[in-house]
């Protein structure tokens, strides 16, 4: 990172980044605190403070038991879940947009989301039909859905990648087309399974496909966290290579980048993070599309800003959307996929209108 | 190991054959870019000049023959290592991205610093921009630059990539039609700058459409025709009317430049074909 | 870079720290356990009940506990009083916090209350959440009412509710038995022309059909999409539909369905319509619904275009 101080007069762009990132981080922290204090159950800010300070052992106060439970076991894991999902979707989207050199690239394009959906649908529907799978499900327990999502997402992504790769060279245009084909195929498989499903399974599948964070608890958070954290680290380390990739694949090659290896690494890592996330929370759209665009609008395509910025802004967006989902129709909850779509779609249109003549990747 | 001669520094091809989609683009090409020299590759359209450059850059694998640097074949050299001794200025970089020009030039230092720019990288980038006479563009957004300005930024980037590091390691600069978007003054500035690099043990290869530019700056000229080496030699040897007619199908005369002494190539009379008969037929 | 590191470390710290906390037993359910032992059934005193699922809501009200119901789900439509009550969402996708915010003493739900995570969270918070299996016949319906009554401490009221239900039920069975024919009945679930499902075996519609003295015109399990060929092969004598289903489609559109005119039901336009919750819930109005169905099913002179009476 072009950290301030080290470079000195290294260009305005270098100095601007830490300011924006720090600002985003601060806003995120504030939003987390606000989100902790808000929800269907009314908990006063003082109580929130009491519960949190007790949790980290700072005080021996005795806050109300149910409030303590709501804060520590319902809201806190949910907020962390939102952070994990939001950051992984946004960063994956940013990287895929650079690899595809297409501003419309979204994790859904490489087949991850629909592949994950197939994995989850198979587990939900066939799990009871095939005794083997059921035993596996019992064995893996709570891990079975995220892992099914990850495996399905990875399988679909690898299929798309293989279809588009010849002689070690991966053609991006073919990858887009292969993605469309694989998505269609997965859609058909899901349709088939919807047909075979009984009503309970069908409803489970439908609810899941709307995207919801209501499955958040400490177990699901700690199940998802390793996938996301590893993914974010790997992608962060590719930031500079992605900068260079923007010059063009040939130019990146001239500058010493193993382009095919880079593309493979990005696509698989994105599949890893997003597949596990989709498996846990269902399909949540627009975050991967809108967040990186917004950041590039303000500070250009420098990935060492866009990637951490996407993580922060994506997390921010999800925590905010979750806040709305939990409080707007309280005590009922709106599926979060609906909120992100409602927020994301008009925003996307605004972005399009603003940038019709501006730079493109 | 080189077979035909003992090890000499250089970026070379030996009996190079390149096939694409079943079609033979280059066949039996022997070429050497020596450090300390400017080598020009000229030829009619479709002769395979750009393909030759790409083969030398390591972008395209030979289907026959070999290509290498010094004692090693290119395919044995890791991509990252190659990037430290070989820079390419592409013909067309139509990509558009919101980076500052200085940041683009800084990317040229990527092979040397694995992502974390050090103060010396910034210094080199700045000097490369000064060398290319574009210091005033440092803070400009690349996407807003003209075609010519962008070309010069890329040139500075390539320079930064192989900036002389005092060790006299042979390095190579490959230029693909480098002056296409440049006006006269800038074209001269760029070629002058490129030519001067040879004093730092750098070998320059340029693909040219403009024969006079080649004549002005090259120490060694290679003429390609239909994928094969037609002739090679000094500009004076190569730019002769009969050879030009054979290679290009072009009626040319050569005169000597009054100050530089180098050949200047001019069209003899212009095409006086049977235009009228076609119109009035 | 620094800021990302800070946030990252904070997250990791929170995750690890709070995981440690969870093990420290902030679980209210565990804390309540010891308290509960010393306090026997005090259910009769001012409960706060949440009911999830139309049938359970009906049962609670039928047992006289309507005043104590503080929240219902979106599928609860009867009796009319529920319109005034707070809605907590669909029973298949409740929010734990939403439930807790109403400070209930007990939560009752039909089969399928979810998601599992929310259910565990509600229970872990110390709330008694009970889910009752969907019944398939009178015995099942009766048992469900009794179980709910036990939880709510209203066993006496249960007796009278069940008695009424039994009377109606037996009347319906008489009607069914007195007829010499077993008409073929097809249950159609409709939500507009794009959603048309046929009720097969092991559905509550199937139970109603069989108990009313009809035979299900189709063989398969569960709900499946309607196909014109399947419709013709089924050859139903009568169509059975819920009121909302007919409304969403329109009666005229219904009779125009592809293949229907090749069946007796379509030719003679025999349709039985019953209120949704009443027909499928197998709640307290189970017996009365069955009477309606049986009556119309075995009406002496198979009248055309019959519309269900309320």
Coordinates of C-alpha atoms in Angstrom, one line a residue, chain C residues 1-237:
Chain C
X1 CA -3.9 -1.2 5.1
X2 CA -3.7 -0.3 8.8
X3 CA -7.5 0.3 9.0
X4 CA -8.3 -3.0 7.4
X5 CA -6.0 -4.7 9.9
X6 CA -7.7 -3.0 12.8
X7 CA -11.1 -4.0 11.6
X8 CA -9.9 -7.5 10.9
X9 CA -8.4 -7.9 14.2
X10 CA -11.4 -6.5 15.9
X11 CA -13.6 -9.0 14.1
X12 CA -11.3 -11.9 15.0
X13 CA -11.1 -10.6 18.5
X14 CA -14.9 -10.4 18.8
X15 CA -15.4 -13.8 17.3
X16 CA -13.0 -15.5 19.6
X17 CA -13.9 -13.5 22.7
X18 CA -17.6 -14.0 22.3
X19 CA -17.2 -17.7 21.5
X20 CA -15.5 -17.9 24.9
X21 CA -18.4 -16.0 26.4
X22 CA -21.0 -18.3 25.0
X23 CA -19.4 -21.2 26.6
X24 CA -19.5 -19.2 29.9
X25 CA -23.2 -19.9 29.8
X26 CA -25.1 -16.7 29.3
X27 CA -27.8 -19.0 28.1
X28 CA -31.0 -17.9 29.8
X29 CA -32.6 -21.3 29.3
X30 CA -30.0 -22.9 31.5
X31 CA -30.4 -20.2 34.0
X32 CA -34.1 -20.6 34.0
X33 CA -34.0 -24.3 34.4
X34 CA -33.2 -24.2 38.1
X35 CA -35.9 -21.6 38.7
X36 CA -38.5 -23.5 36.8
X37 CA -38.2 -26.5 39.1
X38 CA -39.6 -24.6 42.0
X39 CA -42.5 -23.2 40.1
X40 CA -45.1 -25.7 39.1
X41 CA -47.7 -25.1 36.4
X42 CA -48.8 -21.6 36.8
X43 CA -49.9 -21.4 33.2
X44 CA -53.4 -20.3 34.1
X45 CA -52.2 -17.0 35.3
X46 CA -52.0 -14.2 32.6
X47 CA -50.1 -15.9 29.8
X48 CA -48.7 -14.2 26.8
X49 CA -49.2 -16.6 23.9
X50 CA -47.9 -16.4 20.4
X51 CA -49.5 -18.8 17.9
X52 CA -47.8 -19.7 14.6
X53 CA -50.1 -21.3 12.0
X54 CA -53.7 -20.6 11.3
X55 CA -54.9 -23.9 12.9
X56 CA -53.1 -23.4 16.1
X57 CA -54.4 -19.8 16.4
X58 CA -57.9 -21.1 15.9
X59 CA -57.4 -23.7 18.6
X60 CA -56.1 -21.2 21.0
X61 CA -59.1 -19.0 20.5
X62 CA -61.6 -21.9 20.5
X63 CA -60.2 -22.9 23.9
X64 CA -61.0 -19.4 25.2
X65 CA -57.4 -18.2 25.4
X66 CA -57.9 -15.5 22.8
X67 CA -57.4 -12.7 25.2
X68 CA -54.0 -14.0 26.1
X69 CA -52.7 -14.2 22.5
X70 CA -50.3 -11.4 21.9
X71 CA -49.0 -12.3 18.5
X72 CA -49.9 -14.4 15.5
X73 CA -48.3 -15.3 12.2
X74 CA -49.3 -14.2 8.7
X75 CA -51.3 -17.3 7.9
X76 CA -53.7 -16.8 10.8
X77 CA -57.0 -15.5 9.6
X78 CA -59.7 -16.8 11.9
X79 CA -61.4 -15.6 14.1
X80 CA -61.8 -12.0 13.1
X81 CA -60.0 -10.8 16.3
X82 CA -56.7 -11.7 14.9
X83 CA -56.8 -8.7 12.6
X84 CA -56.0 -6.6 15.6
X85 CA -53.0 -8.6 16.7
X86 CA -49.3 -8.1 16.0
X87 CA -48.0 -10.2 13.1
X88 CA -44.7 -11.9 13.5
X89 CA -44.2 -13.0 9.9
X90 CA -44.5 -16.4 8.3
X91 CA -44.3 -19.4 10.5
X92 CA -41.7 -20.8 8.3
X93 CA -39.4 -17.8 8.7
X94 CA -39.8 -16.3 12.1
X95 CA -37.3 -13.9 13.6
X96 CA -36.1 -14.9 17.1
X97 CA -35.8 -11.4 18.2
X98 CA -39.2 -10.5 16.9
X99 CA -40.7 -13.3 19.0
X100 CA -38.7 -12.3 22.0
X101 CA -39.7 -8.7 21.7
X102 CA -43.3 -9.6 22.6
X103 CA -42.1 -11.3 25.8
X104 CA -44.2 -14.4 25.4
X105 CA -44.6 -17.0 28.0
X106 CA -45.3 -19.7 25.5
X107 CA -45.1 -20.0 21.7
X108 CA -47.2 -22.6 19.9
X109 CA -46.8 -23.6 16.3
X110 CA -47.9 -25.9 13.5
X111 CA -45.5 -28.4 12.0
X112 CA -42.9 -26.6 9.9
X113 CA -42.1 -23.7 12.1
X114 CA -38.6 -22.4 11.2
X115 CA -35.9 -21.7 10.5
X116 CA -34.3 -24.1 12.9
X117 CA -31.8 -21.5 14.0
X118 CA -34.5 -19.1 15.1
X119 CA -36.4 -21.9 16.9
X120 CA -33.3 -22.8 18.9
X121 CA -32.6 -19.2 19.7
X122 CA -36.1 -18.7 21.0
X123 CA -35.8 -21.8 23.2
X124 CA -32.3 -21.0 24.3
X125 CA -33.7 -17.6 25.5
X126 CA -35.9 -19.5 27.9
X127 CA -39.2 -19.5 26.0
X128 CA -41.3 -22.6 25.8
X129 CA -41.8 -23.1 22.1
X130 CA -43.9 -26.1 21.2
X131 CA -44.5 -27.5 17.7
X132 CA -47.5 -29.7 17.0
X133 CA -47.5 -32.3 14.3
X134 CA -50.1 -31.8 11.6
X135 CA -53.0 -34.2 12.0
X136 CA -54.4 -36.4 9.2
X137 CA -57.6 -37.5 10.7
X138 CA -60.0 -36.9 13.5
X139 CA -57.9 -38.7 16.1
X140 CA -55.0 -36.6 15.2
X141 CA -57.0 -33.4 15.2
X142 CA -58.5 -34.3 18.6
X143 CA -55.1 -35.1 20.1
X144 CA -53.7 -31.8 18.9
X145 CA -56.4 -29.8 20.5
X146 CA -55.9 -31.8 23.7
X147 CA -52.1 -31.2 23.7
X148 CA -52.5 -27.5 23.2
X149 CA -55.1 -27.4 25.9
X150 CA -52.7 -29.1 28.3
X151 CA -50.0 -26.6 27.6
X152 CA -52.5 -23.7 28.1
X153 CA -54.1 -25.2 31.1
X154 CA -57.6 -25.3 29.5
X155 CA -58.5 -29.0 29.5
X156 CA -62.1 -28.3 30.4
X157 CA -62.7 -26.0 27.4
X158 CA -61.0 -28.7 25.2
X159 CA -63.8 -31.1 26.1
X160 CA -66.5 -29.0 24.6
X161 CA -64.6 -28.0 21.5
X162 CA -63.9 -31.6 20.8
X163 CA -67.4 -32.6 21.5
X164 CA -68.8 -30.2 18.9
X165 CA -66.2 -31.3 16.4
X166 CA -67.0 -34.9 17.0
X167 CA -70.7 -34.3 16.4
X168 CA -70.1 -32.7 13.1
X169 CA -67.5 -35.2 12.2
X170 CA -69.9 -38.1 12.8
X171 CA -72.6 -36.4 10.9
X172 CA -70.3 -36.0 8.0
X173 CA -69.3 -39.7 8.2
X174 CA -73.0 -40.6 8.1
X175 CA -73.6 -38.6 5.0
X176 CA -70.6 -40.3 3.4
X177 CA -71.7 -43.8 4.5
X178 CA -75.2 -43.3 3.3
X179 CA -74.1 -42.7 -0.2
X180 CA -73.5 -45.6 -2.5
X181 CA -71.1 -43.7 -4.7
X182 CA -67.5 -42.6 -4.0
X183 CA -67.1 -39.7 -6.3
X184 CA -63.6 -39.0 -7.7
X185 CA -62.4 -35.7 -6.3
X186 CA -59.6 -33.5 -7.4
X187 CA -58.2 -30.9 -5.1
X188 CA -56.8 -27.9 -7.0
X189 CA -54.6 -25.3 -5.3
X190 CA -54.5 -22.1 -7.3
X191 CA -52.8 -18.7 -6.9
X192 CA -53.4 -17.2 -10.3
X193 CA -53.1 -19.0 -13.6
X194 CA -49.4 -19.6 -13.1
X195 CA -49.6 -21.6 -9.9
X196 CA -51.9 -24.6 -10.2
X197 CA -51.1 -27.6 -8.0
X198 CA -53.0 -30.8 -7.5
X199 CA -53.2 -32.3 -4.0
X200 CA -52.2 -35.9 -4.0
X201 CA -51.8 -38.4 -1.2
X202 CA -50.6 -37.5 2.2
X203 CA -52.0 -34.0 2.1
X204 CA -54.6 -32.5 4.3
X205 CA -56.8 -32.1 1.2
X206 CA -56.5 -35.8 0.7
X207 CA -57.6 -36.5 4.2
X208 CA -60.7 -34.3 3.7
X209 CA -61.6 -36.1 0.5
X210 CA -61.3 -39.6 1.9
X211 CA -63.1 -38.8 5.1
X212 CA -66.0 -37.1 3.3
X213 CA -66.6 -40.3 1.3
X214 CA -64.8 -39.4 -1.9
X215 CA -61.7 -40.9 -3.5
X216 CA -58.7 -38.8 -4.5
X217 CA -58.6 -38.7 -8.3
X218 CA -54.8 -38.8 -8.3
X219 CA -52.4 -41.3 -6.9
X220 CA -49.1 -39.4 -6.4
X221 CA -47.8 -37.9 -3.1
X222 CA -47.8 -34.3 -2.1
X223 CA -48.6 -31.3 -4.3
X224 CA -47.6 -31.5 -8.0
X225 CA -48.2 -29.1 -10.9
X226 CA -51.3 -29.6 -12.9
X227 CA -50.9 -31.2 -16.3
X228 CA -53.8 -31.4 -18.8
X229 CA -53.1 -35.0 -19.6
X230 CA -52.9 -35.8 -15.9
X231 CA -56.2 -34.1 -15.4
X232 CA -57.9 -36.1 -18.1
X233 CA -56.4 -39.4 -16.9
X234 CA -57.7 -38.5 -13.4
X235 CA -61.3 -38.1 -14.6
X236 CA -62.5 -36.3 -11.5
X237 CA -66.3 -36.1 -10.9

